[in-house]
Amino acid sequence: MSNPFERYHCQMALPGFGASSQELLKHAKVLIVGMGGLGCPSAQYLASSGIGTIGLADDDTVSESNLHRQILYAPEDIGKSKVEIAATKLQQQNPSVKIIPFNFRVTSENVMDSISEFDLIIEGTDNFETKCLLNDACVLMGKPVVYGAIYQYEGQVSIWNVLQKDGTYSPNYRDVFPNAEESQVPNCREGGVIPTLAGIVGCMQANEAIKYFTNPENLLAGKLWMMNVLNGKTQIIKLRKTSVQITGLAQTVEIITFEQLMEKKDHFEIIDVRTPQEHEQFNIGGINFPVEELQNHSDYISNCSKSIVVYCLSGKRSTEAVRKIKNIYPEKEVYSLKDGIQKYKHTGQ
């Protein structure tokens, strides 16, 4: 049997930390949503520091383009479940912690149940929809959520919705990014990201979690930490609460995989929401209505007797298109093609 005192000796030797703080970590329960570039380093350092229970939620599988920044995975893991691979490796790293893999996508239907048993949520996702969903669910349930974002050479970290001594809560995601769902910032695959940035931001998120349980006075609550790894500059911006009220959860956009679409292609009406130029260069069939012009084709959409699948390059514009269609025709069954057609564009599939 390993000696827990020896394992955690260096952190317990910190001024003001000691055995009492280690005991707090042992009883802490953290859920990490998104086991990608941020979730991997966060999970590794939380497991190594002795967080008692760590949940891992993600429905994705490992792909080759993940490997440069998602450091829990190896080439032999390609095609396998991220949370299953991560859980196995984290358990090997520290057998004394409890690792719980949740191999599903967090949606508006399951988010409240998913977060209910955890003390703190770490948000390591790469899409605005899930960032908003987790934020809103945590506000409604009074739970803190550690935010992280990376793009090219720049990263951000904060901790939202922390209960203050006066009974109020610190600013949340909506206070800082009120219309985040409408943002069109490219993801890592489109815009690029330097791998070391993912490690830095993921470690900062783990650091906020450890501080939350052991030294909450110095949290990044009400602050946004920003770093540019190209020039080494960091800054902290003070945040303020706004009058934004969160009263419920927005419905999650339904997604469909490329394989599911191809299996029953005749059952769907397919719409490409990219530009005509993009459609002409490469497409997987269907009619072409750019997302900006969807409102001009309401007759076509209303007369569709089949379920609708919309697609774009990465899944961002198609997600926006699904929301637009559902706002006008809430009864329509509309799906966004998961991750778009970017990886099929180069293979010719």
XYZ file of C-alpha atoms in Angstrom, residues 95-305:
211
model
C -5.596 4.351 -7.795
C -6.894 6.010 -4.615
C -9.254 8.441 -6.422
C -12.641 7.520 -7.889
C -12.924 8.143 -11.630
C -16.406 7.977 -13.194
C -16.676 8.048 -17.022
C -19.908 9.390 -18.543
C -19.853 8.476 -22.210
C -22.599 10.809 -23.371
C -23.171 14.317 -24.647
C -24.338 16.779 -21.998
C -27.656 18.240 -23.213
C -30.545 20.268 -21.834
C -32.300 16.964 -21.078
C -29.562 15.488 -18.864
C -27.462 18.418 -17.606
C -29.260 18.909 -14.278
C -28.939 15.235 -13.369
C -25.329 15.173 -14.624
C -24.116 17.984 -12.369
C -26.317 17.325 -9.325
C -23.907 15.029 -7.446
C -20.814 17.193 -7.952
C -19.486 20.142 -5.935
C -17.837 21.946 -8.844
C -17.895 21.724 -12.659
C -14.923 22.243 -14.949
C -16.031 23.294 -18.410
C -13.559 22.166 -21.059
C -15.802 22.286 -24.116
C -15.106 23.802 -27.516
C -18.583 25.118 -28.368
C -20.599 28.054 -27.091
C -23.831 26.097 -26.790
C -22.453 23.746 -24.112
C -20.621 26.586 -22.332
C -23.934 28.450 -22.027
C -25.838 25.321 -21.049
C -23.425 24.411 -18.243
C -23.315 27.984 -16.994
C -27.100 28.278 -16.893
C -27.555 24.899 -15.199
C -24.946 25.766 -12.561
C -26.582 29.148 -11.891
C -29.966 27.455 -11.447
C -28.454 24.875 -9.078
C -26.121 27.264 -7.243
C -22.914 25.481 -8.290
C -19.570 27.000 -9.336
C -18.179 26.308 -12.802
C -14.564 26.823 -13.896
C -14.447 28.320 -17.387
C -11.618 27.885 -19.865
C -11.208 28.883 -23.500
C -8.354 28.707 -26.009
C -7.932 30.125 -29.502
C -4.690 30.229 -31.489
C -2.240 31.809 -28.976
C -4.726 33.217 -26.459
C -6.412 31.636 -23.447
C -8.912 32.648 -20.771
C -9.872 31.288 -17.347
C -12.426 32.312 -14.733
C -14.667 30.701 -12.145
C -18.339 31.580 -12.439
C -21.160 31.671 -9.924
C -19.236 31.389 -6.641
C -21.288 31.968 -3.483
C -19.992 35.089 -1.712
C -19.944 35.867 1.998
C -22.869 38.292 1.607
C -25.064 35.563 0.085
C -24.807 36.769 -3.508
C -23.074 34.949 -6.351
C -20.073 36.133 -8.359
C -20.523 36.965 -12.088
C -21.360 34.136 -14.459
C -20.747 33.503 -18.158
C -23.875 35.420 -19.230
C -22.680 38.527 -17.396
C -19.543 38.601 -19.538
C -20.729 37.002 -22.799
C -24.511 37.630 -22.938
C -25.024 36.483 -26.542
C -22.391 33.775 -26.702
C -24.548 31.298 -28.658
C -24.508 33.682 -31.606
C -20.696 33.906 -31.688
C -18.906 32.622 -34.765
C -15.360 32.167 -33.400
C -13.735 29.194 -35.188
C -12.838 26.090 -33.172
C -9.311 24.692 -32.819
C -9.519 22.702 -36.042
C -10.484 25.748 -38.101
C -8.605 28.552 -36.357
C -5.662 26.571 -34.994
C -4.205 26.410 -31.499
C -0.702 25.973 -30.111
C -0.743 22.802 -27.968
C 1.076 24.261 -24.977
C -1.734 26.795 -24.505
C -4.201 23.964 -23.859
C -1.902 22.647 -21.142
C -1.510 26.040 -19.489
C -5.223 26.846 -19.465
C -6.208 23.318 -18.397
C -3.756 23.491 -15.501
C -5.102 26.901 -14.486
C -8.587 25.394 -14.391
C -7.379 22.574 -12.148
C -5.653 25.187 -10.002
C -8.925 27.105 -9.550
C -10.653 23.884 -8.509
C -7.984 23.096 -5.898
C -8.166 26.680 -4.604
C -11.964 26.522 -4.414
C -11.786 23.649 -1.943
C -8.741 24.777 0.033
C -8.166 28.540 -0.333
C -11.317 30.207 -1.744
C -10.313 33.773 -0.810
C -7.980 34.035 -3.801
C -10.208 32.679 -6.561
C -10.632 34.174 -10.035
C -14.283 34.840 -9.142
C -15.337 38.176 -10.629
C -12.117 38.190 -12.669
C -11.105 37.041 -16.147
C -7.507 35.803 -16.456
C -6.124 36.177 -19.976
C -2.841 35.050 -21.486
C -1.111 35.373 -24.834
C 1.567 32.693 -25.110
C 3.104 34.302 -28.185
C 4.344 37.346 -26.273
C 3.992 35.989 -22.711
C 1.625 38.737 -21.583
C -1.017 38.052 -18.939
C -3.724 40.300 -17.574
C -6.649 40.052 -15.187
C -9.846 41.958 -15.925
C -12.353 42.702 -13.173
C -15.917 41.628 -14.004
C -19.285 42.975 -12.931
C -22.708 41.424 -12.487
C -25.382 42.494 -14.955
C -29.153 42.359 -14.874
C -29.267 39.181 -16.998
C -31.694 36.717 -15.400
C -31.449 32.969 -16.031
C -34.837 31.342 -15.566
C -34.462 28.115 -17.523
C -32.395 26.121 -19.974
C -32.369 26.640 -23.731
C -33.080 23.481 -25.696
C -29.945 21.735 -26.953
C -29.585 21.494 -30.720
C -30.061 17.875 -31.812
C -27.113 16.423 -33.708
C -26.646 13.528 -36.117
C -23.402 11.847 -37.130
C -22.234 11.504 -40.710
C -22.586 7.720 -40.443
C -26.182 7.991 -39.193
C -27.022 10.364 -42.026
C -25.511 8.143 -44.713
C -27.308 5.111 -43.301
C -30.749 6.677 -43.803
C -30.053 9.485 -46.258
C -33.407 9.055 -48.048
C -35.273 9.711 -44.798
C -33.955 13.291 -44.532
C -34.259 16.601 -46.311
C -30.645 17.845 -46.478
C -29.681 21.533 -46.464
C -26.145 22.881 -46.910
C -26.002 26.253 -45.085
C -22.578 27.271 -46.408
C -21.986 29.790 -49.203
C -22.724 28.854 -52.844
C -18.971 28.891 -53.515
C -18.296 26.378 -50.741
C -21.174 24.204 -51.913
C -19.834 24.198 -55.462
C -16.315 23.224 -54.347
C -17.474 20.235 -52.293
C -20.782 19.011 -50.860
C -22.507 15.839 -49.667
C -25.737 16.569 -51.485
C -28.862 18.487 -50.577
C -30.096 21.949 -51.401
C -27.941 25.020 -50.677
C -29.440 27.792 -48.523
C -26.750 29.964 -46.858
C -27.522 30.435 -43.160
C -27.893 34.209 -43.641
C -30.666 33.617 -46.213
C -32.689 30.912 -44.449
C -35.557 33.287 -43.768
C -36.025 33.663 -47.548
C -36.755 29.941 -47.878
C -39.405 29.499 -45.186
C -41.911 28.066 -47.702
C -39.524 25.274 -48.653
C -38.778 24.464 -45.013
C -42.423 24.546 -43.931
C -43.370 22.140 -46.749
C -40.659 19.579 -45.855
C -42.416 16.342 -44.934
